[in-house]
mmCIF file of C-alpha atoms in Angstrom:
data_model
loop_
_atom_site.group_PDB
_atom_site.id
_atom_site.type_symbol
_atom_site.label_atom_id
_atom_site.label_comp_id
_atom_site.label_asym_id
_atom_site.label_seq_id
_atom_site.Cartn_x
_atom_site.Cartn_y
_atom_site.Cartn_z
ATOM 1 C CA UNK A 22 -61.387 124.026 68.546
ATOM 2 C CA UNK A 23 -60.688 124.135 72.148
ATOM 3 C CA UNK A 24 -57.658 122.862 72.219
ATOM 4 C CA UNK A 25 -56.489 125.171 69.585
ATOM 5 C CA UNK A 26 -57.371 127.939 70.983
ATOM 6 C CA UNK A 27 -55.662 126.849 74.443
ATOM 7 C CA UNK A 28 -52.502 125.840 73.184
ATOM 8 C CA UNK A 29 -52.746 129.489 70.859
ATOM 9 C CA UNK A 30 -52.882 131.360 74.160
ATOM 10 C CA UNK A 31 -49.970 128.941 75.658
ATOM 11 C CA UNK A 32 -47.990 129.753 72.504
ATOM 12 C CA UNK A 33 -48.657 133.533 73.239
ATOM 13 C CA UNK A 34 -47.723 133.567 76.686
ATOM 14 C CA UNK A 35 -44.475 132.079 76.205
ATOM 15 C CA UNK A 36 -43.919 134.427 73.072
ATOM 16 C CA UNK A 37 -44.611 137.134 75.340
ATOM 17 C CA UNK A 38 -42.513 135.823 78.454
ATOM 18 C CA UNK A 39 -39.306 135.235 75.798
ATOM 19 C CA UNK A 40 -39.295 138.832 74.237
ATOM 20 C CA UNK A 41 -39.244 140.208 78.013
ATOM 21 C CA UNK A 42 -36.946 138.184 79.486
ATOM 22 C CA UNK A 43 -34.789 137.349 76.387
ATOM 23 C CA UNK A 44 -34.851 140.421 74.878
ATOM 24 C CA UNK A 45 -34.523 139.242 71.718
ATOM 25 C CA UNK A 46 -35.073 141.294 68.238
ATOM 26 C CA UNK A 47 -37.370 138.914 67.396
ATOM 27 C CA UNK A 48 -39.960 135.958 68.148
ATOM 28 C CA UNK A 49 -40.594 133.782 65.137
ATOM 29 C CA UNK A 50 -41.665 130.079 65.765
ATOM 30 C CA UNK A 51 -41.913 129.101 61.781
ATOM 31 C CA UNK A 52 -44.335 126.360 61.406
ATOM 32 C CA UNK A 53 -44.106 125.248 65.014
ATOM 33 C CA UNK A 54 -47.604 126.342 66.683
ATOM 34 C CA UNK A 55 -50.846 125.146 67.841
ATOM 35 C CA UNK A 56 -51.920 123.189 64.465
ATOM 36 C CA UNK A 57 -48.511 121.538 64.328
ATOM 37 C CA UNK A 58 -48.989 120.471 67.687
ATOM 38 C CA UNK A 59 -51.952 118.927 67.560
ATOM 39 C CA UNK A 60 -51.474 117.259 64.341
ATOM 40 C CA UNK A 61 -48.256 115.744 65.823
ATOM 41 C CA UNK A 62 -49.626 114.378 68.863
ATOM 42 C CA UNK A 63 -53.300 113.780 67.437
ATOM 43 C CA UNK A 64 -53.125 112.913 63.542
ATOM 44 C CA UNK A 65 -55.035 114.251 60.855
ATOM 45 C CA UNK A 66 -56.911 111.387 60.304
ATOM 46 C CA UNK A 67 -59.966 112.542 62.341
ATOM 47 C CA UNK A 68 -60.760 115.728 60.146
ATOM 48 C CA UNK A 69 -63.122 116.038 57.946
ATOM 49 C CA UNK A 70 -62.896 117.989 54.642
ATOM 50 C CA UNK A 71 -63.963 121.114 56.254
ATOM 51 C CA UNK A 72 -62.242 120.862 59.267
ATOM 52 C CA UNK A 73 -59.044 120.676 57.519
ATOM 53 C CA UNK A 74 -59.994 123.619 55.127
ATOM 54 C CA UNK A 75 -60.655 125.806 59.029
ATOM 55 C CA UNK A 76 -57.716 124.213 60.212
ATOM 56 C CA UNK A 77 -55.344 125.251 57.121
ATOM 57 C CA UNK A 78 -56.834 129.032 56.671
ATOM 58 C CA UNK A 79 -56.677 129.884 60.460
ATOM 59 C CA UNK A 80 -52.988 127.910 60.301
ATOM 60 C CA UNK A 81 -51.795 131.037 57.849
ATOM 61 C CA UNK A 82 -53.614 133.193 59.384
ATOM 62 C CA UNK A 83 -52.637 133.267 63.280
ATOM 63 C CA UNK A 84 -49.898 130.940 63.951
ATOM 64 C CA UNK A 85 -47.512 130.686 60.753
ATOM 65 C CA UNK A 86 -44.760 132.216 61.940
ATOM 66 C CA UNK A 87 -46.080 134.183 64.723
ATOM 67 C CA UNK A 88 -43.289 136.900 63.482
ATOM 68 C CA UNK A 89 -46.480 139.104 63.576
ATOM 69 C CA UNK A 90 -48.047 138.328 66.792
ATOM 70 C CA UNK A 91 -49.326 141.379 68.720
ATOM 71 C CA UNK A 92 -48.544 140.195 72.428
ATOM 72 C CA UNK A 93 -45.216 140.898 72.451
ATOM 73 C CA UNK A 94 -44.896 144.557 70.943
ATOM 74 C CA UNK A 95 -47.963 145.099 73.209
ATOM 75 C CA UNK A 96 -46.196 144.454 76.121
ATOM 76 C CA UNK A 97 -43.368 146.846 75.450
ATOM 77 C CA UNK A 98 -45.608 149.534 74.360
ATOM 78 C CA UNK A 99 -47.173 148.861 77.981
ATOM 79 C CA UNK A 100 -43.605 148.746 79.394
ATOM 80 C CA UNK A 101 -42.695 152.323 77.607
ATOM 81 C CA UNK A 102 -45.589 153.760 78.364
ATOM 82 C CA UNK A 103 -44.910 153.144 82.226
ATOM 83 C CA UNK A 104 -41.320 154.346 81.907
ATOM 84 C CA UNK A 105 -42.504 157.532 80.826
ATOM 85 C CA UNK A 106 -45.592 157.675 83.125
ATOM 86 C CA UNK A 107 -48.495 157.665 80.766
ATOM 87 C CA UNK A 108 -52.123 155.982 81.636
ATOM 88 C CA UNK A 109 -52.462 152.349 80.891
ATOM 89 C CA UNK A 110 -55.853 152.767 80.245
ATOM 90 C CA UNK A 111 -55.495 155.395 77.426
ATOM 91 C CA UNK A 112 -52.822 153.375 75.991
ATOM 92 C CA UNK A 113 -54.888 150.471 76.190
ATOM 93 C CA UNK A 114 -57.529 152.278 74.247
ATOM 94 C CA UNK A 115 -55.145 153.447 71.382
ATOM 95 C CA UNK A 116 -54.417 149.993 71.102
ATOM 96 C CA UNK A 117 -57.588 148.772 70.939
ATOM 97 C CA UNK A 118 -58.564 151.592 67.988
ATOM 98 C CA UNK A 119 -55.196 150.502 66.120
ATOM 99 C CA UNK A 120 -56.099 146.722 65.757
ATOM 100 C CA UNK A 121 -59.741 147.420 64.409
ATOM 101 C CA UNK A 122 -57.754 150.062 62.058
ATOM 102 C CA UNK A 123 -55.152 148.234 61.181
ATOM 103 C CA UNK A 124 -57.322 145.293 60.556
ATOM 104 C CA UNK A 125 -59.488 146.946 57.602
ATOM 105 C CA UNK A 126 -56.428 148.686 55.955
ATOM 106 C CA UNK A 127 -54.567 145.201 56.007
ATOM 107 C CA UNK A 128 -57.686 143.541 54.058
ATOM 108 C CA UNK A 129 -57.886 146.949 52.141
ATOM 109 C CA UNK A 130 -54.397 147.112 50.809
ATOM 110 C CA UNK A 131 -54.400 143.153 50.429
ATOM 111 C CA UNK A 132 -57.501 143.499 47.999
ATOM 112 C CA UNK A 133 -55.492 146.052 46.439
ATOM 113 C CA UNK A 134 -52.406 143.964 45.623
ATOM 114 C CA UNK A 135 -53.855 140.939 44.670
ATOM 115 C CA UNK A 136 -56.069 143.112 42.493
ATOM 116 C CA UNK A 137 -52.694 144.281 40.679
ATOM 117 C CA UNK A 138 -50.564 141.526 41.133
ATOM 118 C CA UNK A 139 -53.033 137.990 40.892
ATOM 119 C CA UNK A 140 -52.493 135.345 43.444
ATOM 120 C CA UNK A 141 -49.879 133.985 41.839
ATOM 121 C CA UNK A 142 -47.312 131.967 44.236
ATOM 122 C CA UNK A 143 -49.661 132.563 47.114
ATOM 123 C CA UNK A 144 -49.786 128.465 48.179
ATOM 124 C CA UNK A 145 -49.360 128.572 51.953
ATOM 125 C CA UNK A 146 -52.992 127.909 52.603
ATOM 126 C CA UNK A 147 -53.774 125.887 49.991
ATOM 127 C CA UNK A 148 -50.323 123.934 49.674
ATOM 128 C CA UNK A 149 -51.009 122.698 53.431
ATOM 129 C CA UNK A 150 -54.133 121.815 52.994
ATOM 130 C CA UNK A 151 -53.568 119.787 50.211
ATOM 131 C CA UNK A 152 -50.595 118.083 52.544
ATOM 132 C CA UNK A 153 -53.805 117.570 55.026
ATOM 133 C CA UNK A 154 -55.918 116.045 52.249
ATOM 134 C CA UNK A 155 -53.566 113.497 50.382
ATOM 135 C CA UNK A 156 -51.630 112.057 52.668
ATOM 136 C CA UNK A 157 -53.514 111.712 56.050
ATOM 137 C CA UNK A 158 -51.714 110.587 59.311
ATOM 138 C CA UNK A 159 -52.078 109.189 62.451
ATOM 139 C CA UNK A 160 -49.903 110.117 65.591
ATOM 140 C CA UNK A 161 -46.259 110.898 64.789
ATOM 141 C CA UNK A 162 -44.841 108.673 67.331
ATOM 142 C CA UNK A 163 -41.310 110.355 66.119
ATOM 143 C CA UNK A 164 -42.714 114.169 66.245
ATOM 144 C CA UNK A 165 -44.189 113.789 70.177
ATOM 145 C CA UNK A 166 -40.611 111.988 71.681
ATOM 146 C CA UNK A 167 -38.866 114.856 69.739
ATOM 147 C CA UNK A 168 -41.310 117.660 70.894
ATOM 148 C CA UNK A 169 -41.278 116.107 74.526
ATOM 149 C CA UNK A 170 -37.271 115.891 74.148
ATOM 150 C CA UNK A 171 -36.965 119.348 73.044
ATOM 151 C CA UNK A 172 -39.479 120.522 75.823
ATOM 152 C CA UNK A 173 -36.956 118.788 78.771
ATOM 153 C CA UNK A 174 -33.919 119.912 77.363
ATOM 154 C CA UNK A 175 -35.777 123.980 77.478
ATOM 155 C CA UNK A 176 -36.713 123.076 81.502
ATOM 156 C CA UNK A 177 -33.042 121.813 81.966
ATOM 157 C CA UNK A 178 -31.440 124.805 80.850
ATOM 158 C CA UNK A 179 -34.045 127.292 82.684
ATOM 159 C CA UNK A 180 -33.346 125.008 85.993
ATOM 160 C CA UNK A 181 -29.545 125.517 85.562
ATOM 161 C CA UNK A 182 -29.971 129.461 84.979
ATOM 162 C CA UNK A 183 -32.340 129.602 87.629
ATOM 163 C CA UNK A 184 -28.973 128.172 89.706
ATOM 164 C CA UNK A 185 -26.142 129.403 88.652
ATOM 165 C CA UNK A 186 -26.737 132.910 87.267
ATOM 166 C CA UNK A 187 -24.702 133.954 84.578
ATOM 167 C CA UNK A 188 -24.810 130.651 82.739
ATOM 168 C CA UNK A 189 -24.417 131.485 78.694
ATOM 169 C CA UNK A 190 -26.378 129.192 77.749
ATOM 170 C CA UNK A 191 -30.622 130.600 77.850
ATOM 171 C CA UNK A 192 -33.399 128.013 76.977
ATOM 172 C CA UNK A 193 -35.000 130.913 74.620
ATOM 173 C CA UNK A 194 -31.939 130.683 71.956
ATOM 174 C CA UNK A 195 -32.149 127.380 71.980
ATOM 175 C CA UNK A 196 -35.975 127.346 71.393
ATOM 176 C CA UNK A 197 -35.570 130.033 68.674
ATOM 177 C CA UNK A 198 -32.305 128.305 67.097
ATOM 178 C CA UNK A 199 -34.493 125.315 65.970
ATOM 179 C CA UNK A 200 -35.933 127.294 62.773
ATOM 180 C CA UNK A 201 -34.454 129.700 60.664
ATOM 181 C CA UNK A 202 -35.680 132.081 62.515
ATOM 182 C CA UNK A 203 -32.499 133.526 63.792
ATOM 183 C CA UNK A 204 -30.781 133.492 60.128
ATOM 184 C CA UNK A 205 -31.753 137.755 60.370
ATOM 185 C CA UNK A 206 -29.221 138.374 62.616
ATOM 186 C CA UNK A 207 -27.356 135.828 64.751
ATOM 187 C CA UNK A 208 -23.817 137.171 63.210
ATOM 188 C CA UNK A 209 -24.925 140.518 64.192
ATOM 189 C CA UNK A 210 -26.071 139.102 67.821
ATOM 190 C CA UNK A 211 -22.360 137.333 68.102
ATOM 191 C CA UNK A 212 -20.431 140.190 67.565
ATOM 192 C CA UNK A 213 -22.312 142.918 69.987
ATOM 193 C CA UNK A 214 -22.007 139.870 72.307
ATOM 194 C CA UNK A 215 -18.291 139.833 72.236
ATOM 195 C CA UNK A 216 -17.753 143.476 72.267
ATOM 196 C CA UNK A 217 -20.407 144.088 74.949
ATOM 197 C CA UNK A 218 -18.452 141.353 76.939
ATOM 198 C CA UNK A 219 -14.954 142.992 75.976
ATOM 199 C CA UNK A 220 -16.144 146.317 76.930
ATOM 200 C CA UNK A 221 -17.832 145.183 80.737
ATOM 201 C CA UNK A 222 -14.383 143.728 81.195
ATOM 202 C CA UNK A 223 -11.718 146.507 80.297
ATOM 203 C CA UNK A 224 -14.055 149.493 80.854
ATOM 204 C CA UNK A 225 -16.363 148.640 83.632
ATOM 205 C CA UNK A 226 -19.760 150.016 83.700
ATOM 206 C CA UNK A 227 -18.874 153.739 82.628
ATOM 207 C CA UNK A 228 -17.439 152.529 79.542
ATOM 208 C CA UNK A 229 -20.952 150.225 78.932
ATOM 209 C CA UNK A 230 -22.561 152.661 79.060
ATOM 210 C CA UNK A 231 -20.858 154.897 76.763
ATOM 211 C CA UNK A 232 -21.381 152.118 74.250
ATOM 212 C CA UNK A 233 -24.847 151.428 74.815
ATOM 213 C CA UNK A 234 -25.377 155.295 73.625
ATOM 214 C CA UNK A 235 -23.671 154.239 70.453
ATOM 215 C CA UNK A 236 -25.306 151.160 70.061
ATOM 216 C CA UNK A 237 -28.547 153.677 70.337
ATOM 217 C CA UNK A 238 -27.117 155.800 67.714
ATOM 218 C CA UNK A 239 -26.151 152.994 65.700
ATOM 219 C CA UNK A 240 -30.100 151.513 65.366
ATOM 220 C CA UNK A 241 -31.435 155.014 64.962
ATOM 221 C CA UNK A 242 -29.187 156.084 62.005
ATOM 222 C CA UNK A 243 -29.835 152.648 60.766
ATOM 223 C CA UNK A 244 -33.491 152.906 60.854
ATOM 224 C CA UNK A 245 -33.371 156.676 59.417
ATOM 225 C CA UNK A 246 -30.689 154.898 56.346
ATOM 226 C CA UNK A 247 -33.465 152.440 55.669
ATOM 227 C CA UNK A 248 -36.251 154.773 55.798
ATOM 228 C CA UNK A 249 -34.910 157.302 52.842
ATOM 229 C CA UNK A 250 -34.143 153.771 50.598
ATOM 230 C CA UNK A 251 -37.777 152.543 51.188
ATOM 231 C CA UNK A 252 -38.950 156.471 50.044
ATOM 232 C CA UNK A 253 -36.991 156.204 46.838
ATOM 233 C CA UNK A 254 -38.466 152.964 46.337
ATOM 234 C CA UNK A 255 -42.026 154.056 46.740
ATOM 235 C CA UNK A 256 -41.393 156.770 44.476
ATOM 236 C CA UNK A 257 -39.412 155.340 41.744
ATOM 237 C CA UNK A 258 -41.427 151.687 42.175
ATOM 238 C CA UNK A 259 -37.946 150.082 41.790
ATOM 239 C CA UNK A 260 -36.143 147.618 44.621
ATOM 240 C CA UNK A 261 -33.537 149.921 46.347
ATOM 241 C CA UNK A 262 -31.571 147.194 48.213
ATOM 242 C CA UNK A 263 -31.782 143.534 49.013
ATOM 243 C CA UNK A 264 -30.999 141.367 51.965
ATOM 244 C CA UNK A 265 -30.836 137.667 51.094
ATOM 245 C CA UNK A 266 -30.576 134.579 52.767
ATOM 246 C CA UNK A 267 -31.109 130.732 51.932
ATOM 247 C CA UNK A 268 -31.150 131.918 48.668
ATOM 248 C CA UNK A 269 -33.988 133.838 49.426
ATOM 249 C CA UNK A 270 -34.414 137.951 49.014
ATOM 250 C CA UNK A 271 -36.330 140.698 51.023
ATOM 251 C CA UNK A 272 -36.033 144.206 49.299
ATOM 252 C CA UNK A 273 -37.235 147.416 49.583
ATOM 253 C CA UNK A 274 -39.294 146.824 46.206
#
């Protein structure tokens, strides 16, 4: 249990650390956390029945995906907040008031759908733990060189940044290119990229910043677009649009 929850609040910090310093849209670390970790280096040969049923339930509960971890957006409501001035410590208390709120409509609204809908398809939990049950392991001698590999090649590329500013190439992408993570919008990513790039270098900074206010306008008329499609589909109870990928879909349903 200790060791979980240490290498949880590792896991967080560096979540945390990426989204400020990377700036990236997004932080998702499928199936890569602290239970992965310690089943890697440690085997699951030393649980018991219970201890894998914990182990599984808080696995797809805290550290899944980690797309929903609070640290990060946290830290740039903190950041915001100090841009425009406000008190940390009333922000801090909004915050506070929002989890425990958040928290009992989550469970609410969950009771509500399965209610409706039945459990059906809802495996995560009980399709690891079954992984945990039939087929237990030892060390994966494989998993630790790879993870260790993986973890040099991450301090090679921050010791080369740390060098030579500039250089393209920033351990986060690499970290978050190793799940599909990034499938959301890499494309996207590329092409602001290389018109952020051709911009700096034809138009200097007056003309970056003329495109950063479009790139503003751009996200908010996106985000207002999006919003009237998920109204109609609350009202009508029909999928308005679809974004797919790996043959997968994620609708406005």
């Amino acid at each position: 249990m200790v060791a979980f929850v240490a290498l949880f609040l590792i896991f967080s910090i560096v979540l945390t650390r990426l989204r400020a310093q990377f700036g990236t849209p997004t932080h998702e670390f499928a199936f890569f956390g602290s239970s992965s970790i310690m089943h890697r280096f440690m085997g699951t040969k030393w649980l018991t029945d219970g201890q894998a049923t914990y182990v599984a339930q808080v696995f797809v509960l805290m550290n899944r995906i980690y797309r929903n971890h609070p640290m990060p957006y946290q830290l740039e409501a903190m950041k915001m907040s100090k841009d425009e001035k406000l008190h940390q410590g009333k922000l801090m208390a909004v915050i506070g008031v929002a989890t425990v709120l958040g928290f009992f409509l989550a469970q609410f609204f969950l009771t509500v759908k399965v209610y409706r809908t039945g459990v059906v398809g809802w495996t995560d939990a009980a399709g690891y733990l079954e992984n945990i049950l039939r087929d237990r392991k030892g060390p994966d001698v494989t998993g630790i060189v790879m993870t260790v590999v993986g973890f040099s090649i991450v301090m090679i590329l921050d010791a080369i940044r740390f060098r030579f500013p500039g250089f393209p190439l920033h351990p986060g992408g690499y970290v978050l290119c190793m799940n599909y993570g990034v499938d959301y919008y890499w494309f996207g990513m590329l092409i602001a990229l290389l018109v952020k790039n051709f911009t700096q270098k034809y138009y200097g900074l007056s003309g970056y910043e003329k495109l950063r206010q479009v790139a503003f306008g751009i996200l908010i008329g996106e985000y207002a677009a999006e919003t009237i499609w998920m109204a109609m589909a609350l009202i009508t109870n029909q999928s308005t649009y679809t974004i797919s990928f790996n043959d997968r879909s994620l609708g406005a349903q």
